[in-house]
Short mmCIF file of C-alpha atoms in Angstrom, two decimals:
data_model
loop_
_atom_site.label_atom_id
_atom_site.label_comp_id
_atom_site.label_asym_id
_atom_site.label_seq_id
_atom_site.Cartn_x
_atom_site.Cartn_y
_atom_site.Cartn_z
CA MET A 1 13.54 7.67 -18.69
CA GLY A 2 11.40 7.83 -21.82
CA SER A 3 7.61 7.83 -21.78
CA GLY A 4 7.57 4.35 -23.31
CA SER A 5 9.73 2.95 -20.53
CA LYS A 6 7.62 4.60 -17.85
CA LEU A 7 4.46 3.21 -19.50
CA ARG A 8 5.98 -0.30 -19.45
CA LEU A 9 6.80 0.15 -15.77
CA TRP A 10 3.21 1.15 -15.05
CA CYS A 11 1.57 -1.46 -17.26
CA SER A 12 3.53 -4.35 -15.74
CA ALA A 13 2.92 -3.04 -12.23
CA PHE A 14 -0.77 -2.50 -12.97
CA ALA A 15 -1.23 -6.01 -14.39
CA CYS A 16 0.46 -7.37 -11.27
CA ALA A 17 -1.84 -5.29 -9.07
CA LEU A 18 -4.99 -6.57 -10.80
CA ALA A 19 -3.77 -10.15 -10.44
CA PHE A 20 -3.04 -9.49 -6.77
CA LEU A 21 -6.65 -8.43 -6.17
CA GLY A 22 -7.88 -11.86 -7.13
CA ALA A 23 -5.11 -13.93 -5.60
CA HIS A 24 -5.45 -13.16 -1.89
CA GLY A 25 -8.01 -14.47 0.51
CA ASP A 26 -10.48 -17.31 0.59
CA ASP A 27 -14.24 -17.59 0.76
CA ASP A 28 -14.48 -18.16 4.51
CA HIS A 29 -15.54 -14.65 5.44
CA LEU A 30 -17.02 -12.40 2.77
CA VAL A 31 -17.86 -8.77 3.55
CA ASP A 32 -20.28 -6.62 1.54
CA ILE A 33 -19.32 -3.37 -0.13
CA THR A 34 -20.48 0.06 1.08
CA TYR A 35 -20.62 2.97 -1.37
CA VAL A 36 -20.05 6.48 0.02
CA GLU A 37 -22.70 8.10 -2.16
CA SER A 38 -22.62 11.34 -0.16
CA ALA A 39 -19.01 11.86 -1.24
CA VAL A 40 -19.95 12.56 -4.86
CA ALA A 41 -21.41 16.00 -4.05
CA LYS A 42 -18.06 16.91 -2.46
CA GLY A 43 -16.15 15.87 -5.57
CA ALA A 44 -14.66 12.92 -3.68
CA VAL A 45 -14.84 10.37 -6.46
CA CYS A 46 -12.90 7.62 -8.17
CA LEU A 47 -11.03 8.26 -11.41
CA ASP A 48 -14.19 7.69 -13.46
CA GLY A 49 -16.41 9.84 -11.22
CA SER A 50 -18.04 6.94 -9.36
CA PRO A 51 -18.39 7.06 -5.55
CA PRO A 52 -15.65 5.70 -3.28
CA ALA A 53 -16.25 2.44 -1.47
CA TYR A 54 -15.16 0.26 1.41
CA HIS A 55 -16.04 -3.00 3.15
CA LEU A 56 -16.88 -2.91 6.88
CA ASP A 57 -16.99 -5.89 9.22
CA PRO A 58 -18.47 -4.57 12.52
CA GLY A 59 -16.67 -5.20 15.78
CA SER A 60 -18.04 -7.13 18.72
CA GLY A 61 -17.46 -7.69 22.41
CA SER A 62 -14.26 -6.12 23.67
CA GLY A 63 -13.48 -4.87 20.14
CA VAL A 64 -16.61 -2.81 19.60
CA ASN A 65 -14.71 0.48 20.11
CA SER A 66 -11.55 -0.57 18.26
CA TRP A 67 -11.02 0.16 14.56
CA LEU A 68 -8.67 -1.24 11.93
CA VAL A 69 -8.76 0.74 8.67
CA HIS A 70 -6.84 -1.09 5.96
CA PHE A 71 -6.10 0.54 2.59
CA GLU A 72 -6.01 -1.56 -0.54
CA GLY A 73 -2.91 -1.51 -2.72
CA GLY A 74 -2.54 -1.55 -6.49
CA ALA A 75 0.28 0.63 -7.89
CA TRP A 76 -0.37 4.09 -9.37
CA CYS A 77 -1.19 5.85 -12.63
CA ASN A 78 1.15 8.60 -13.79
CA ASN A 79 -0.52 10.26 -16.80
CA ALA A 80 -3.85 10.52 -18.63
CA MET A 81 -3.23 7.37 -20.66
CA THR A 82 -2.48 5.11 -17.71
CA CYS A 83 -5.21 6.68 -15.57
CA LEU A 84 -7.72 6.19 -18.37
CA GLN A 85 -6.95 2.49 -18.57
CA ARG A 86 -7.12 2.25 -14.79
CA SER A 87 -10.50 4.01 -14.70
CA ARG A 88 -12.06 1.01 -16.49
CA THR A 89 -10.98 -1.41 -13.76
CA PRO A 90 -11.71 -1.98 -10.03
CA LEU A 91 -8.65 0.18 -9.31
CA GLY A 92 -10.31 3.23 -10.87
CA SER A 93 -14.05 2.70 -10.66
CA SER A 94 -16.36 1.45 -7.93
CA LYS A 95 -18.67 0.29 -10.72
CA GLU A 96 -16.15 -2.45 -11.49
CA MET A 97 -15.52 -3.58 -7.91
CA ALA A 98 -16.60 -6.93 -6.53
CA LYS A 99 -19.63 -6.54 -4.26
CA ARG A 100 -18.10 -8.83 -1.64
CA VAL A 101 -14.47 -9.52 -0.70
CA ALA A 102 -12.81 -12.06 1.56
CA PHE A 103 -11.33 -10.81 4.84
CA THR A 104 -8.23 -12.82 5.78
CA GLY A 105 -4.96 -12.24 7.60
CA ILE A 106 -5.06 -9.01 9.55
CA LEU A 107 -8.74 -8.67 8.54
CA SER A 108 -9.79 -12.14 9.70
CA ASN A 109 -12.63 -12.41 12.22
CA ALA A 110 -11.29 -15.62 13.76
CA SER A 111 -9.30 -15.41 16.98
CA GLY A 112 -7.20 -18.38 15.94
CA TYR A 113 -6.09 -16.56 12.79
CA ASN A 114 -5.93 -12.96 14.01
CA PRO A 115 -5.57 -13.02 17.81
CA ASP A 116 -5.32 -9.29 18.53
CA PHE A 117 -7.68 -7.73 15.97
CA TYR A 118 -10.27 -10.41 15.17
CA ASN A 119 -13.20 -8.71 16.94
CA TRP A 120 -12.38 -5.13 15.97
CA ASN A 121 -14.35 -3.06 13.49
CA LYS A 122 -12.35 -3.95 10.38
CA VAL A 123 -12.48 -1.87 7.21
CA LYS A 124 -10.97 -2.47 3.80
CA VAL A 125 -10.91 0.81 1.86
CA ARG A 126 -10.99 0.27 -1.89
CA TYR A 127 -8.30 2.00 -3.94
CA CYS A 128 -9.72 3.79 -6.98
CA ASP A 129 -7.66 6.97 -7.47
CA GLY A 130 -4.15 5.83 -8.43
CA SER A 131 -2.24 8.27 -6.20
CA SER A 132 -2.19 6.58 -2.78
CA PHE A 133 -5.05 8.93 -1.84
CA THR A 134 -3.03 12.14 -2.32
CA GLY A 135 -4.43 13.71 -5.49
CA ASP A 136 -6.72 16.74 -5.60
CA LYS A 137 -7.29 18.63 -8.83
CA GLU A 138 -10.47 20.63 -9.12
CA GLU A 139 -10.52 20.52 -12.90
CA VAL A 140 -11.58 17.32 -14.65
CA ASP A 141 -9.14 15.94 -17.20
CA PRO A 142 -10.90 15.59 -20.58
CA VAL A 143 -9.08 12.65 -22.15
CA SER A 144 -9.44 13.02 -25.91
CA ALA A 145 -10.68 10.39 -28.29
CA TYR A 146 -7.26 10.48 -29.95
CA THR A 147 -5.49 9.59 -26.70
CA SER A 148 -8.07 6.88 -26.05
CA CYS A 149 -7.43 5.34 -29.45
CA LEU A 150 -3.70 5.28 -28.80
CA LEU A 151 -4.24 3.29 -25.61
CA LEU A 152 -7.26 1.10 -26.21
CA PRO A 153 -9.18 1.24 -29.49
CA ALA A 154 -12.39 0.30 -27.67
CA LEU A 155 -12.24 3.53 -25.69
CA VAL A 156 -12.92 5.95 -28.52
CA PRO A 157 -15.40 8.26 -26.71
CA SER A 158 -13.89 11.10 -24.72
CA THR A 159 -13.59 10.29 -21.02
CA GLU A 160 -13.32 12.62 -18.05
CA LEU A 161 -10.83 11.73 -15.34
CA HIS A 162 -11.08 12.90 -11.74
CA TYR A 163 -7.89 13.19 -9.69
CA ARG A 164 -9.42 13.34 -6.21
CA GLY A 165 -7.65 10.76 -4.04
CA ALA A 166 -7.19 13.06 -1.04
CA ARG A 167 -10.88 13.93 -1.06
CA VAL A 168 -11.76 10.25 -1.25
CA TRP A 169 -9.57 9.54 1.81
CA GLN A 170 -11.26 12.34 3.76
CA ALA A 171 -14.77 11.31 2.74
CA VAL A 172 -14.23 7.68 3.71
CA ILE A 173 -12.74 8.58 7.08
CA GLU A 174 -15.59 11.00 7.80
CA ASP A 175 -18.11 8.29 6.94
CA LEU A 176 -16.41 5.88 9.34
CA LEU A 177 -16.25 8.51 12.08
CA ALA A 178 -20.01 8.95 11.75
CA LYS A 179 -20.46 5.19 12.09
CA GLY A 180 -18.74 5.07 15.47
CA MET A 181 -15.03 5.56 14.86
CA ASN A 182 -15.37 8.95 16.58
CA LYS A 183 -15.66 6.94 19.82
CA ALA A 184 -12.64 4.75 19.11
CA GLU A 185 -10.51 3.66 22.03
CA ASN A 186 -8.02 1.89 19.74
CA ALA A 187 -7.37 2.60 16.07
CA LEU A 188 -4.86 1.27 13.56
CA ILE A 189 -4.49 2.50 9.99
CA SER A 190 -2.79 -0.06 7.78
CA GLY A 191 -2.35 -0.96 4.14
CA CYS A 192 -0.49 -3.09 1.64
CA SER A 193 1.85 -1.82 -1.09
CA ALA A 194 0.41 1.48 -2.41
CA GLY A 195 -1.95 1.16 0.57
CA GLY A 196 1.06 0.78 2.85
CA LEU A 197 2.39 4.02 1.42
CA THR A 198 -1.03 5.54 2.13
CA SER A 199 -0.74 4.61 5.80
CA ILE A 200 2.62 6.40 5.98
CA LEU A 201 1.56 9.53 4.11
CA HIS A 202 -1.70 9.87 6.08
CA CYS A 203 -0.50 8.56 9.44
CA ASP A 204 -0.46 11.81 11.42
CA ARG A 205 -3.57 13.10 9.64
CA PHE A 206 -5.48 9.98 10.68
CA HIS A 207 -4.33 10.41 14.28
CA GLN A 208 -5.53 14.01 14.36
CA LEU A 209 -9.09 12.97 13.45
CA LEU A 210 -9.44 10.41 16.25
CA PRO A 211 -10.31 11.08 19.93
CA VAL A 212 -7.38 12.65 21.80
CA ASP A 213 -7.28 9.83 24.36
CA ALA A 214 -7.43 7.00 21.80
CA ASN A 215 -4.53 4.62 21.24
CA VAL A 216 -3.78 5.37 17.56
CA LYS A 217 -0.99 3.81 15.53
CA CYS A 218 -0.05 3.10 11.90
CA LEU A 219 1.15 -0.01 10.09
CA SER A 220 2.77 0.01 6.65
CA ASP A 221 3.02 -3.37 4.92
CA ALA A 222 5.30 -3.38 1.87
CA GLY A 223 4.86 0.38 1.53
CA PHE A 224 8.46 1.46 2.07
CA PHE A 225 9.45 2.11 -1.55
CA ILE A 226 13.02 3.30 -1.94
CA ASN A 227 14.58 5.75 -4.37
CA VAL A 228 17.30 3.79 -6.17
CA LYS A 229 18.57 3.45 -9.71
CA ASP A 230 17.77 0.35 -11.72
CA ILE A 231 20.39 -2.08 -13.04
CA THR A 232 20.94 0.11 -16.11
CA GLY A 233 21.70 3.17 -13.97
CA ALA A 234 18.41 4.93 -14.72
CA ASN A 235 16.41 6.51 -11.90
CA HIS A 236 13.01 5.71 -13.37
CA ALA A 237 11.25 5.27 -10.01
CA GLU A 238 11.85 8.91 -9.11
CA ALA A 239 10.70 10.03 -12.57
CA PHE A 240 7.59 7.86 -12.31
CA PHE A 241 6.58 9.16 -8.87
CA SER A 242 7.21 12.72 -10.02
CA ASP A 243 4.75 12.14 -12.87
CA VAL A 244 2.21 10.71 -10.40
CA VAL A 245 2.48 13.80 -8.20
CA THR A 246 2.18 16.16 -11.18
CA THR A 247 -0.72 14.32 -12.80
CA HIS A 248 -2.78 14.13 -9.61
CA GLY A 249 -1.83 17.47 -8.07
CA SER A 250 -0.55 15.65 -5.00
CA ALA A 251 2.08 18.11 -3.79
CA LYS A 252 -0.25 20.05 -1.49
CA ASN A 253 -1.26 16.85 0.28
CA LEU A 254 2.25 15.62 0.97
CA PRO A 255 3.88 16.60 4.27
CA SER A 256 5.19 20.16 4.09
CA SER A 257 8.14 19.12 6.23
CA CYS A 258 9.36 17.34 3.09
CA THR A 259 8.01 19.46 0.22
CA SER A 260 9.53 22.60 1.76
CA LYS A 261 12.98 21.05 1.30
CA LEU A 262 12.72 18.60 -1.60
CA PRO A 263 10.87 18.25 -4.92
CA ALA A 264 7.36 16.94 -4.32
CA GLY A 265 7.94 13.77 -6.35
CA VAL A 266 10.78 12.75 -4.06
CA CYS A 267 8.44 13.19 -1.09
CA PHE A 268 6.50 10.13 -2.28
CA PHE A 269 9.39 8.02 -1.01
CA PRO A 270 8.94 7.14 2.70
CA GLN A 271 12.65 7.55 3.41
CA ASN A 272 12.02 11.29 3.13
CA GLU A 273 8.91 11.18 5.34
CA VAL A 274 9.21 8.85 8.29
CA GLN A 275 11.54 10.95 10.43
CA GLN A 276 8.82 13.61 10.73
CA ILE A 277 5.95 11.24 11.60
CA ARG A 278 4.90 11.70 15.22
CA THR A 279 2.35 8.87 15.46
CA PRO A 280 3.73 5.41 16.36
CA LEU A 281 4.50 3.58 13.11
CA PHE A 282 5.27 -0.07 12.39
CA ILE A 283 7.15 -0.88 9.18
CA LEU A 284 6.62 -4.41 7.87
CA ASN A 285 8.67 -5.11 4.76
CA ALA A 286 10.80 -7.70 3.03
CA ALA A 287 14.36 -6.51 2.46
CA TYR A 288 14.16 -8.17 -0.96
CA ASP A 289 10.70 -6.80 -1.72
CA SER A 290 9.65 -8.73 -4.81
CA TRP A 291 7.58 -5.87 -6.28
CA GLN A 292 10.44 -3.41 -5.93
CA VAL A 293 12.90 -5.87 -7.43
CA ARG A 294 10.61 -6.43 -10.44
CA HIS A 295 9.53 -2.83 -11.01
CA ILE A 296 12.21 -0.56 -9.55
CA LEU A 297 15.51 -2.49 -9.56
CA VAL A 298 14.92 -4.67 -12.63
CA PRO A 299 11.95 -3.24 -14.54
CA GLU A 300 10.50 -5.37 -17.30
CA GLY A 301 12.61 -5.30 -20.45
CA SER A 302 15.72 -3.89 -18.78
CA ASP A 303 17.72 -7.12 -19.15
CA PRO A 304 16.34 -10.44 -20.50
CA GLY A 305 19.01 -12.27 -18.49
CA TRP A 306 17.15 -11.34 -15.31
CA ARG A 307 13.82 -12.88 -16.34
CA SER A 308 14.09 -15.99 -14.16
CA CYS A 309 15.74 -14.26 -11.22
CA ARG A 310 13.26 -11.39 -10.96
CA ASP A 311 10.44 -13.94 -10.71
CA ASP A 312 12.16 -16.39 -8.37
CA ILE A 313 15.12 -15.50 -6.18
CA THR A 314 16.22 -19.15 -6.05
CA GLN A 315 16.95 -18.91 -9.78
CA CYS A 316 19.41 -16.02 -9.43
CA SER A 317 23.05 -16.35 -10.40
CA ALA A 318 25.84 -15.44 -7.99
CA LYS A 319 26.28 -12.09 -9.73
CA GLN A 320 22.55 -11.36 -9.62
CA LEU A 321 22.45 -12.25 -5.92
CA GLU A 322 25.26 -9.77 -5.38
CA THR A 323 23.08 -7.09 -6.97
CA LEU A 324 20.16 -8.09 -4.76
CA GLN A 325 22.35 -7.91 -1.68
CA GLY A 326 23.25 -4.39 -2.77
CA PHE A 327 19.54 -3.59 -3.00
CA ARG A 328 19.08 -4.88 0.55
CA ASP A 329 21.91 -2.62 1.69
CA ASP A 330 20.21 0.34 -0.01
CA PHE A 331 16.89 -0.59 1.58
CA LEU A 332 18.35 -0.76 5.10
CA GLU A 333 20.18 2.53 4.55
CA ALA A 334 16.92 4.15 3.42
CA LEU A 335 15.25 2.88 6.59
CA GLY A 336 17.99 4.75 8.42
CA GLY A 337 16.71 6.05 11.71
CA SER A 338 13.23 4.58 11.29
CA SER A 339 13.79 2.50 14.40
CA SER A 340 15.47 5.27 16.38
CA THR A 341 12.39 5.96 18.51
CA GLY A 342 10.94 3.53 21.01
CA SER A 343 7.43 3.92 19.58
CA ARG A 344 8.47 2.53 16.20
CA GLY A 345 8.03 -1.09 15.20
CA LEU A 346 10.15 -2.85 12.60
CA PHE A 347 9.83 -6.30 11.04
CA VAL A 348 12.18 -6.59 8.06
CA ASN A 349 12.71 -10.15 6.94
CA SER A 350 14.85 -11.58 4.17
CA CYS A 351 12.02 -13.10 2.18
CA PHE A 352 11.34 -12.48 -1.51
CA ALA A 353 7.83 -11.22 -0.82
CA HIS A 354 5.45 -8.30 -1.15
CA CYS A 355 2.54 -7.73 1.25
CA GLN A 356 2.59 -10.06 4.25
CA SER A 357 -0.36 -8.94 6.39
CA GLU A 358 -3.23 -9.92 4.08
CA VAL A 359 -2.29 -13.55 3.42
CA GLN A 360 -3.35 -15.84 6.25
CA ASP A 361 -0.44 -18.27 5.93
CA ILE A 362 2.00 -15.39 6.21
CA TRP A 363 0.21 -13.27 8.83
CA PHE A 364 -0.52 -15.97 11.43
CA ALA A 365 -0.22 -19.71 10.91
CA PRO A 366 2.00 -22.48 12.33
CA ALA A 367 4.56 -22.06 9.54
CA SER A 368 4.35 -18.27 9.15
CA PRO A 369 7.54 -16.24 8.64
CA ALA A 370 9.18 -15.30 11.92
CA LEU A 371 12.01 -13.23 13.32
CA GLY A 372 13.35 -14.80 16.45
CA ASP A 373 10.34 -16.55 17.92
CA ARG A 374 7.79 -13.97 16.82
CA ARG A 375 5.48 -14.28 13.84
CA ILE A 376 4.28 -11.11 12.12
CA ALA A 377 0.90 -11.05 13.91
CA ASP A 378 2.64 -11.58 17.25
CA ALA A 379 5.09 -8.74 16.63
CA VAL A 380 2.42 -6.27 15.46
CA GLY A 381 0.05 -7.14 18.30
CA ASP A 382 2.74 -6.87 20.97
CA TRP A 383 3.80 -3.49 19.59
CA PHE A 384 0.28 -2.10 19.28
CA TYR A 385 -0.78 -3.01 22.80
CA GLY A 386 2.57 -2.12 24.35
CA ARG A 387 3.22 -5.63 25.63
CA SER A 388 6.72 -5.36 24.21
CA GLY A 389 8.54 -3.43 21.50
CA PHE A 390 9.64 -5.07 18.28
CA GLN A 391 12.46 -3.83 16.07
CA LYS A 392 14.21 -6.61 14.19
CA THR A 393 16.01 -6.87 10.86
CA ASP A 394 16.76 -10.28 9.38
CA CYS A 395 20.18 -11.57 8.32
CA PRO A 396 20.89 -11.59 4.54
CA TYR A 397 19.33 -14.10 2.13
CA PRO A 398 19.31 -17.11 2.21
CA CYS A 399 19.52 -17.35 6.01
CA ASP A 400 15.77 -17.24 6.77
CA SER A 401 14.17 -20.69 6.57
CA THR A 402 10.72 -19.43 7.62
CA CYS A 403 9.89 -17.54 4.41
CA TYR A 404 6.54 -18.47 2.89
CA THR A 405 6.38 -20.32 -0.42
CA ASN A 406 3.26 -21.57 -2.19
#
């Protein structure tokens, strides 16, 4: 895949990610930002060198010693050009982040909207490194004025980029431990999209930092990205992730159980990770993940005939639906033995969706998506507290009438 194609993949994904930041949540419950200023001295900084940040809604009552740490999503940057553009946005600089964000869905503080986690300490960790919190290069990347001019003429001055995602993750977790998470009785790390991948890649590491007697589990929402070729036969997703790993120096922070056997870029795909994860993990994903369809299976510009279908599955032709059914088959094969252990949770529906835990109408509402008689919040809550296991995969599209549409 050429550099131009990979840039188009990133740019379309990045634009989607920025739109996603403003499209989820309402104004019912706004939570202030916290900057981890002490992290700067440790080199744990965003792409532009600004301090990492998160939003914390303190727990109460029975939830005062329970913690939900949710990682924001927003794609990745795979070279100096794309990371430079990202560093001027909320996905690369805490200077650009909103000072308050709405907590909805799994972050809601209302028992009627979030029955099992509403009174927990709930944290939304802002994503400002572009590597799913895996990067760690000591040297600062001096982006030249020439490169800046090629990308955005307004960015003529030289800019230094910091690839420090792994340090950011550690600094944020340490800050939360000091604020009471070190006494956690229950803890759940979660995330959406690139944040869902974060919860997989850091699952065991998170568990190791919590009290030994705590009930610690991990939830990945729309983070199970699969390694497949696109409709033209190109394997651009693997090439893109390989560039991410190289740019950010991520290899040393990926599980050695994978990197000792496979190229580090391939270890960004959860299908090569989940078998080695020891901490209980719940995978929440749509089998026809709309982001993966638009950016991995049918990247922008690959075939104009797919324009309507890639945006709306109801507009797909019979032949296009056949391709999508093949993608579902590949997705389920990649999941493989993910449900082979009793501690695993699995909710894979046949919706054309991406990220289902952050949107209130999808997470827990009268008309929320369901498998059997269980909505997503019901399934996750039952699994976390051990009330019952949950491992269900939906029948193929268009069988599911509960999928959310807005």
